[in-house]
Coordinates of C-alpha atoms and ligand atoms in Angstrom, one line a residue:
M1 CA -20.5 -24.4 -12.0
T2 CA -19.7 -21.2 -13.9
L3 CA -21.4 -19.8 -16.9
A4 CA -18.4 -20.9 -18.9
D5 CA -19.1 -24.5 -18.0
V6 CA -22.7 -24.3 -19.2
L7 CA -21.9 -22.5 -22.4
P8 CA -18.5 -23.7 -23.6
S9 CA -18.4 -21.4 -26.6
M10 CA -19.0 -18.5 -24.3
G11 CA -16.3 -19.8 -22.1
K12 CA -13.8 -19.2 -24.8
S13 CA -14.7 -15.6 -25.4
L14 CA -15.1 -15.0 -21.6
R15 CA -11.6 -16.4 -21.0
A16 CA -10.2 -14.4 -23.9
K17 CA -11.1 -11.2 -22.0
L18 CA -9.6 -9.7 -18.9
D19 CA -11.5 -8.2 -16.0
Q20 CA -10.1 -4.7 -16.3
D21 CA -10.7 -3.8 -12.8
V22 CA -7.9 -6.0 -11.5
W23 CA -5.3 -5.7 -14.2
P24 CA -3.2 -2.7 -15.1
L25 CA -4.6 -0.5 -17.8
G26 CA -3.4 -1.8 -21.2
T27 CA -3.0 -5.4 -20.1
S28 CA -4.2 -7.8 -22.8
I29 CA -4.5 -11.5 -23.5
G30 CA -3.8 -13.0 -26.9
P31 CA -2.7 -16.4 -28.4
D32 CA 0.7 -16.0 -26.8
G33 CA -0.7 -15.3 -23.4
L34 CA -0.7 -12.1 -21.2
C35 CA 0.8 -8.9 -22.3
V36 CA 1.4 -6.0 -19.8
A37 CA 2.2 -2.6 -21.1
G38 CA 3.3 -4.1 -24.4
V39 CA 5.6 -6.7 -22.8
S40 CA 4.7 -10.4 -22.9
A41 CA 4.6 -12.4 -19.8
N42 CA 6.6 -15.2 -21.5
E43 CA 9.3 -12.7 -22.4
L44 CA 9.5 -11.4 -18.8
A45 CA 9.6 -14.8 -17.3
T46 CA 12.4 -15.9 -19.7
R47 CA 14.4 -12.8 -19.2
F48 CA 14.1 -12.3 -15.4
G49 CA 13.1 -15.8 -14.2
T50 CA 10.1 -16.5 -11.9
P51 CA 8.7 -15.6 -9.5
V52 CA 8.9 -12.0 -10.6
Y53 CA 7.0 -8.9 -9.6
V54 CA 6.0 -6.9 -12.6
L55 CA 5.1 -3.2 -12.1
A56 CA 3.3 -1.1 -14.8
E57 CA 4.9 2.3 -14.4
D58 CA 2.0 4.1 -16.3
E59 CA -0.5 2.7 -13.9
V60 CA 1.3 4.0 -10.9
R61 CA 1.6 7.4 -12.5
R62 CA -2.0 7.4 -13.6
R63 CA -3.1 6.7 -10.0
C64 CA -1.0 9.5 -8.6
R65 CA -2.6 11.8 -11.2
A66 CA -6.0 10.6 -10.3
Y67 CA -5.4 11.7 -6.7
R68 CA -4.0 15.0 -7.7
T69 CA -6.9 15.7 -10.0
A70 CA -9.6 14.6 -7.5
L71 CA -8.0 16.5 -4.7
P72 CA -6.0 19.4 -6.1
E73 CA -5.9 21.4 -2.9
V74 CA -4.9 18.4 -0.7
E75 CA -1.4 17.2 -0.1
V76 CA -1.2 13.5 -1.2
A77 CA 1.6 11.6 0.6
Y78 CA 2.4 8.2 -0.8
A79 CA 2.6 5.6 2.0
G80 CA 6.0 4.2 1.3
K81 CA 5.5 1.1 3.4
S82 CA 3.2 -0.4 0.6
L83 CA 6.2 -0.5 -1.8
T84 CA 9.4 1.3 -1.4
C85 CA 12.2 1.2 -4.0
K86 CA 14.1 4.0 -5.7
A87 CA 12.2 4.0 -8.9
V88 CA 8.8 4.1 -7.4
L89 CA 9.8 6.9 -5.1
R90 CA 11.1 8.8 -8.1
W91 CA 7.8 8.3 -10.0
V92 CA 5.7 9.5 -7.1
A93 CA 8.0 12.5 -6.5
E94 CA 7.7 13.4 -10.2
E95 CA 3.9 13.2 -10.0
G96 CA 4.0 15.8 -7.3
L97 CA 3.2 13.5 -4.3
S98 CA 4.7 13.8 -0.8
L99 CA 5.9 10.7 1.0
D100 CA 5.2 9.1 4.3
V101 CA 8.0 6.9 5.7
C102 CA 7.9 4.8 8.8
S103 CA 11.5 3.9 9.4
A104 CA 15.1 5.0 8.9
G105 CA 15.4 2.3 6.2
E106 CA 12.5 3.7 4.2
L107 CA 13.9 7.2 4.7
A108 CA 17.3 6.0 3.4
V109 CA 15.8 5.0 0.1
A110 CA 14.0 8.3 -0.1
R111 CA 17.3 10.1 0.6
S112 CA 19.1 8.1 -2.0
V113 CA 16.8 9.5 -4.7
G114 CA 16.8 13.0 -3.2
F115 CA 13.1 13.0 -2.3
P116 CA 12.6 16.5 -1.0
A117 CA 12.6 16.5 2.8
T118 CA 10.0 19.3 2.7
R119 CA 7.6 16.7 1.4
I120 CA 8.3 13.9 3.8
L121 CA 6.4 12.8 7.0
M122 CA 7.6 10.2 9.4
H123 CA 5.2 7.8 11.1
G124 CA 5.2 4.7 13.3
N125 CA 4.0 3.6 16.7
V126 CA 7.5 2.7 17.5
K127 CA 10.2 5.0 16.3
T128 CA 13.6 4.0 17.6
P129 CA 16.2 6.7 18.4
E130 CA 17.8 5.8 15.1
D131 CA 14.6 6.4 13.3
L132 CA 14.1 9.8 15.0
K133 CA 17.8 10.8 14.4
A134 CA 17.5 9.9 10.8
A135 CA 14.4 11.9 10.4
L136 CA 16.0 15.0 12.1
A137 CA 19.2 14.6 10.2
Y138 CA 17.3 14.7 6.9
E139 CA 15.1 17.5 8.2
V140 CA 11.8 15.8 7.3
D141 CA 9.0 18.3 7.4
R142 CA 6.7 16.5 9.9
I143 CA 7.0 13.8 12.4
V144 CA 3.8 12.1 13.5
V145 CA 4.2 11.5 17.2
D146 CA 2.5 8.4 18.6
S147 CA 3.4 8.1 22.3
L148 CA 4.3 10.3 25.3
D149 CA 7.7 8.6 25.5
E150 CA 8.3 9.6 21.9
I151 CA 7.2 13.2 22.5
A152 CA 9.7 13.5 25.4
Q153 CA 12.5 11.8 23.4
L154 CA 11.9 13.8 20.2
G155 CA 11.7 17.0 22.3
A156 CA 15.2 16.3 23.6
L157 CA 16.7 15.5 20.2
A158 CA 15.0 18.1 18.0
R159 CA 15.8 21.7 17.3
Y160 CA 13.1 24.3 17.2
P161 CA 10.9 24.4 15.2
Q162 CA 10.5 20.7 14.4
R163 CA 6.9 20.4 13.1
V164 CA 4.9 17.5 14.5
L165 CA 1.4 16.1 14.1
V166 CA -0.2 14.2 16.9
R167 CA -1.7 10.8 15.9
V168 CA -5.2 10.6 17.2
T169 CA -7.4 7.5 17.4
P170 CA -10.8 8.9 16.6
G171 CA -12.8 5.9 17.7
V172 CA -14.0 5.2 14.1
D173 CA -14.1 1.7 12.8
G174 CA -13.1 1.4 9.1
H175 CA -14.9 -2.0 9.0
T176 CA -11.9 -3.8 7.6
H177 CA -9.9 -6.8 8.7
K178 CA -8.9 -6.8 12.4
A179 CA -5.2 -6.9 11.6
I180 CA -5.4 -3.6 9.6
T181 CA -8.0 -1.8 11.8
T182 CA -6.3 1.2 13.4
G183 CA -8.9 3.8 14.1
V184 CA -10.6 2.2 17.1
D185 CA -9.7 2.4 20.8
N186 CA -7.7 -0.5 22.4
Q187 CA -5.1 -1.0 19.7
K188 CA -1.5 0.0 19.6
F189 CA -1.7 3.1 17.5
G190 CA -2.1 6.7 18.4
F191 CA -3.8 8.6 21.3
P192 CA -7.5 7.9 21.7
L193 CA -9.8 10.9 21.7
S194 CA -12.0 9.3 24.3
G195 CA -10.7 9.4 27.9
G196 CA -8.5 12.4 27.1
A197 CA -5.3 10.8 26.0
A198 CA -5.2 12.9 22.8
A199 CA -5.6 16.1 24.7
E200 CA -2.8 15.0 27.1
A201 CA -0.5 14.4 24.1
V202 CA -1.3 17.8 22.6
A203 CA -0.4 19.4 26.0
A204 CA 2.9 17.3 26.1
V205 CA 3.9 18.6 22.6
L206 CA 3.1 22.2 23.5
A207 CA 5.3 21.8 26.6
Q208 CA 8.4 20.9 24.4
P209 CA 10.2 24.0 23.4
S210 CA 11.8 22.4 20.4
L211 CA 8.5 21.1 18.9
R212 CA 5.9 23.0 17.0
L213 CA 2.5 21.4 16.9
A214 CA 1.4 21.7 13.3
G215 CA -1.7 19.7 13.4
L216 CA -3.4 16.4 13.9
H217 CA -3.3 13.0 12.1
C218 CA -5.5 9.9 12.0
H219 CA -5.6 6.7 10.0
I220 CA -8.7 4.5 10.5
G221 CA -7.4 1.4 8.8
S222 CA -6.5 -0.2 5.5
Q223 CA -8.6 -1.7 2.7
V224 CA -11.5 0.6 3.8
S225 CA -14.1 0.5 1.1
T226 CA -16.7 3.1 2.2
V227 CA -16.4 6.8 2.8
A228 CA -18.6 7.2 5.8
G229 CA -15.8 6.3 8.3
Y230 CA -13.6 9.0 6.8
E231 CA -16.3 11.6 7.1
E232 CA -17.0 10.7 10.7
A233 CA -13.2 10.8 11.5
A234 CA -12.9 14.2 9.8
R235 CA -15.8 15.6 11.9
R236 CA -14.3 14.3 15.2
M237 CA -10.9 15.6 14.4
V238 CA -12.0 19.1 13.5
T239 CA -14.2 19.2 16.5
F240 CA -11.1 18.3 18.6
M241 CA -9.2 21.1 16.9
G242 CA -11.9 23.4 18.2
Q243 CA -11.4 22.1 21.7
I244 CA -7.6 22.6 21.4
R245 CA -8.2 26.2 20.4
D246 CA -10.5 26.7 23.4
T247 CA -8.1 25.1 25.8
H248 CA -4.7 26.4 24.5
G249 CA -5.7 29.4 22.3
I250 CA -3.9 27.9 19.3
V251 CA -5.4 27.4 15.9
L252 CA -4.1 24.2 14.2
R253 CA -3.9 24.5 10.4
E254 CA -3.2 20.9 9.3
L255 CA -5.2 17.8 9.3
D256 CA -3.9 14.5 8.0
L257 CA -6.6 11.9 7.3
G258 CA -4.4 9.0 6.6
G259 CA -4.8 6.4 3.9
G260 CA -6.4 3.0 3.6
H261 CA -8.5 3.5 0.4
A262 CA -9.6 0.0 -0.8
V263 CA -8.8 -1.6 -4.1
P264 CA -10.7 -4.6 -5.6
Y265 CA -8.6 -7.8 -5.4
L266 CA -11.2 -9.8 -7.2
P267 CA -13.2 -8.8 -10.3
G268 CA -16.5 -7.2 -9.3
E269 CA -15.4 -6.0 -5.9
P270 CA -16.2 -2.4 -5.2
T271 CA -13.6 0.2 -6.1
F272 CA -13.0 3.1 -3.7
D273 CA -15.1 6.1 -4.7
L274 CA -12.4 8.7 -4.9
T275 CA -14.6 11.5 -6.2
G276 CA -17.2 10.8 -3.6
Y277 CA -14.5 10.7 -0.9
A278 CA -13.1 14.0 -2.1
Q279 CA -16.6 15.7 -2.0
R280 CA -17.8 14.3 1.2
V281 CA -14.6 14.7 3.2
R282 CA -14.3 18.3 2.0
V283 CA -17.9 19.0 3.1
A284 CA -17.4 17.3 6.4
V285 CA -14.2 19.2 7.2
S286 CA -15.5 22.6 6.0
Y287 CA -18.9 22.3 7.7
T288 CA -17.4 21.2 11.0
A289 CA -14.8 23.9 10.8
A290 CA -17.5 26.5 10.3
T291 CA -19.5 25.1 13.1
V292 CA -16.7 25.4 15.6
G293 CA -15.4 28.6 14.2
L294 CA -12.1 27.5 12.8
P295 CA -10.5 28.2 9.4
V296 CA -10.7 25.2 7.1
P297 CA -7.5 23.2 7.8
H298 CA -5.1 22.2 5.1
L299 CA -5.6 18.4 4.4
T300 CA -3.1 15.7 3.8
I301 CA -4.0 12.1 2.8
E302 CA -1.8 9.0 2.7
P303 CA -2.8 6.4 0.1
G304 CA -0.4 3.5 -0.4
R305 CA -2.2 0.4 -1.6
A306 CA -4.5 2.4 -3.9
V307 CA -1.4 3.9 -5.7
V308 CA 0.6 0.7 -6.3
A309 CA -1.5 -2.5 -5.7
P310 CA -3.3 -2.4 -9.1
A311 CA 0.0 -1.7 -11.0
G312 CA 1.6 -5.0 -9.8
I313 CA 1.3 -8.6 -11.2
T314 CA 3.3 -11.6 -10.0
L315 CA 4.3 -14.2 -12.5
Y316 CA 4.9 -17.8 -11.2
R317 CA 6.0 -21.0 -13.0
V318 CA 3.9 -24.1 -12.2
V319 CA 6.1 -26.8 -10.8
T320 CA 3.6 -29.6 -10.3
V321 CA -0.1 -30.3 -10.4
K322 CA -1.1 -32.8 -7.7
N323 CA -4.0 -33.7 -5.5
G324 CA -6.1 -30.9 -6.9
F325 CA -3.3 -28.4 -6.1
V326 CA -1.4 -26.4 -8.6
A327 CA 2.0 -25.7 -6.9
V328 CA 4.2 -22.8 -8.1
D329 CA 7.7 -21.7 -7.5
G330 CA 6.9 -18.8 -5.1
G331 CA 4.5 -18.5 -2.2
M332 CA 4.2 -16.9 1.2
S333 CA 7.8 -15.5 1.0
D334 CA 6.5 -13.2 -1.8
N335 CA 2.9 -13.0 -0.8
M336 CA 2.3 -12.8 2.9
R337 CA -1.2 -11.4 2.6
V338 CA -3.1 -14.7 2.3
A339 CA -1.5 -16.1 5.5
L340 CA -1.8 -12.7 7.3
Y341 CA -5.4 -11.7 6.4
G342 CA -6.9 -14.6 4.4
A343 CA -6.6 -12.3 1.4
K344 CA -8.2 -13.5 -1.9
Y345 CA -6.6 -13.4 -5.3
C346 CA -7.5 -14.4 -8.8
V347 CA -5.1 -16.3 -11.0
R348 CA -4.9 -16.7 -14.7
L349 CA -2.9 -18.8 -17.2
A350 CA -0.4 -16.3 -18.6
G351 CA 1.9 -18.0 -21.0
R352 CA -0.5 -19.4 -23.6
Q353 CA -4.2 -19.7 -24.5
S354 CA -6.1 -22.8 -23.4
N355 CA -9.5 -24.0 -24.7
A356 CA -9.7 -26.8 -22.1
P357 CA -12.6 -26.6 -19.7
L358 CA -12.1 -24.9 -16.4
R359 CA -11.9 -26.7 -13.1
T360 CA -11.6 -25.3 -9.5
V361 CA -8.1 -25.7 -8.0
T362 CA -6.1 -24.2 -5.2
V363 CA -2.8 -22.6 -6.1
V364 CA -0.2 -23.2 -3.4
G365 CA 3.4 -22.2 -2.9
R366 CA 6.7 -23.9 -2.2
H367 CA 7.0 -23.3 1.5
C368 CA 6.8 -25.8 4.4
E369 CA 3.4 -24.6 5.7
A370 CA 0.0 -25.9 4.9
G371 CA -1.2 -22.2 5.0
D372 CA 1.2 -21.3 2.1
V373 CA -1.6 -20.6 -0.3
I374 CA -1.7 -18.2 -3.2
A375 CA -5.3 -18.5 -4.2
E376 CA -7.9 -21.0 -2.9
D377 CA -10.6 -22.4 -5.2
V378 CA -9.9 -20.6 -8.4
P379 CA -10.9 -21.7 -11.9
L380 CA -8.0 -22.7 -14.2
P381 CA -8.0 -24.8 -17.4
T382 CA -7.8 -28.5 -16.8
D383 CA -4.7 -28.8 -19.0
V384 CA -2.5 -26.6 -16.8
H385 CA 0.7 -28.5 -16.2
A386 CA 4.2 -28.1 -15.0
G387 CA 6.1 -25.4 -16.8
D388 CA 3.0 -23.2 -17.4
L389 CA 3.2 -19.6 -16.5
L390 CA 0.5 -18.2 -14.1
A391 CA -0.2 -14.5 -13.3
V392 CA -1.7 -13.1 -10.1
P393 CA -2.9 -9.4 -10.4
M394 CA -3.1 -6.7 -7.7
T395 CA 0.3 -7.6 -6.1
G396 CA 1.9 -4.1 -6.2
A397 CA 1.3 -3.2 -2.6
Y398 CA 2.3 -5.1 0.6
H399 CA 4.0 -7.9 -1.5
H400 CA 7.6 -6.9 -2.1
S401 CA 7.4 -4.9 1.2
L402 CA 6.3 -7.9 3.2
A403 CA 8.5 -10.4 1.5
S404 CA 10.8 -12.7 3.5
N405 CA 13.5 -15.3 3.1
Y406 CA 11.5 -18.2 4.6
N407 CA 13.2 -21.5 3.7
Q408 CA 16.2 -19.4 2.6
V409 CA 14.3 -18.6 -0.6
C410 CA 15.6 -15.6 -2.5
R411 CA 13.2 -12.7 -2.8
P412 CA 11.9 -12.0 -6.4
P413 CA 13.0 -9.1 -8.5
I414 CA 10.8 -6.1 -9.4
V415 CA 10.6 -5.3 -13.1
A416 CA 9.0 -2.2 -14.5
V417 CA 7.2 -2.3 -17.8
R418 CA 6.2 0.6 -20.0
D419 CA 5.6 1.1 -23.7
G420 CA 6.8 -2.3 -24.7
Q421 CA 10.0 -2.0 -22.7
S422 CA 11.0 -3.8 -19.4
R423 CA 13.5 -2.6 -16.9
L424 CA 14.9 -4.3 -13.8
L425 CA 14.3 -2.1 -10.8
V426 CA 15.3 -4.4 -7.9
R427 CA 17.3 -7.5 -8.8
R428 CA 16.5 -11.0 -7.5
E429 CA 18.2 -11.8 -4.2
T430 CA 21.0 -14.4 -4.5
E431 CA 22.4 -17.0 -2.3
D432 CA 25.5 -14.8 -1.9
D433 CA 23.2 -12.1 -0.5
L434 CA 21.9 -14.6 2.0
L435 CA 25.3 -15.9 3.0
A436 CA 26.8 -12.4 3.2
R437 CA 24.9 -11.6 6.4
D438 CA 25.6 -15.0 8.0
L439 CA 28.9 -14.6 9.7
G440 CA 29.1 -18.1 11.1
Ligands
PLP501 C1 -0.5 2.0 6.3 C2 -0.7 3.4 6.5 C3 -1.1 4.1 5.4 C4 -1.4 3.6 4.0 O1 -2.4 2.6 4.1 P1 -2.9 2.1 2.7 O2 -4.0 1.1 3.1 O3 -1.7 1.4 2.0 O4 -3.5 3.2 1.9 C5 -1.2 5.5 5.6 N1 -1.0 6.1 6.8 C6 -0.6 5.4 7.9 C7 -0.3 6.1 9.1 C8 -0.4 4.0 7.8 O5 -0.1 3.3 8.8

């Protein structure tokens, strides 16, 4: 039972409000439903169809600026895998961010908008020869090497001085979901510090005449909500830089601490303390550098989710209400995170106001899997019916980028909203698109 059930009059006023921590700044709710950046959900659904990804441009830009303000001396590289499309890459470029890509495909989008190569890093535990060649052809500034095979291959393909970072696994647990934990030993990313693999990788890079070792990289995981893991990783990385100086006589100047900063998916969940992160990581890096007698390295960070997740909302149309389930016209093809990580979302009626009492329902998708769930056990008004519009917040990151064609369903469009205007960024996929690849 919720407070709104006990006090129906309060329920009305509670429901008329939005929990600001999960909706883009400037989202409001009125008699005609939800309004994002001055554009009504009804209008968006009518004009672009459903499901539709709505992206608040100002929220993306505001988040880029928050990073730049909190960490003015740090290079902030947007992790493009969270959401890559031309407009978003233009926005982050305009806001002064760098970019981290992990495939030739992501790089192709960056190229198409002229993202400066001097501000691009390439990542990935598997980079195919095509990925490496694309990175070299565009002359990306840094390639983050992830295996001895890659170091040998890149060494053969590259021309001096291709700058590289070595991806180190610092043995720090970000305390997040197993599927997105990347900083501990015994997983597929990077070279563990323990056992000497990282030291071996450094020696392998130094032995390649075409490569220049610029520094080190680590990324402890995604949806990491506390700062302590980053501090510990920073200390271990700088300590390792001291060992590299002792062994090889070289002073590395760059340290990339990766991304993974958490966002609240549900109202009341903690937000990542960016100011605290900035202060504590700065202290950890400079203190450790002083202890081992190194100059303070230049820092790079790579937030993806924290830049775009809170700017995105998905709108769905209810198709049927049955057996306690509210079924909508999208599902795991546009939101894989529930099936992948058991992610939790909140849902709200977006096309109108309802004074009906709330009841707990599960919102499910259209796909042929029992696990095709959008949100389990969420409160929605009892009068929700077929044709209603629902909105799910916090869908800007790892939604469009993880979308699939399961059941030959066409992937939704992305629509940007700003100052009362909407603009189609990525059009809806069509059956012609699907058939075009199928050669019979
Ligand atoms: C995924 C990833 C990021 C971004 O993670 P977020 O959780 O979206 O901030 C940054 N760096 C690397 C190497 C990654 O793999």
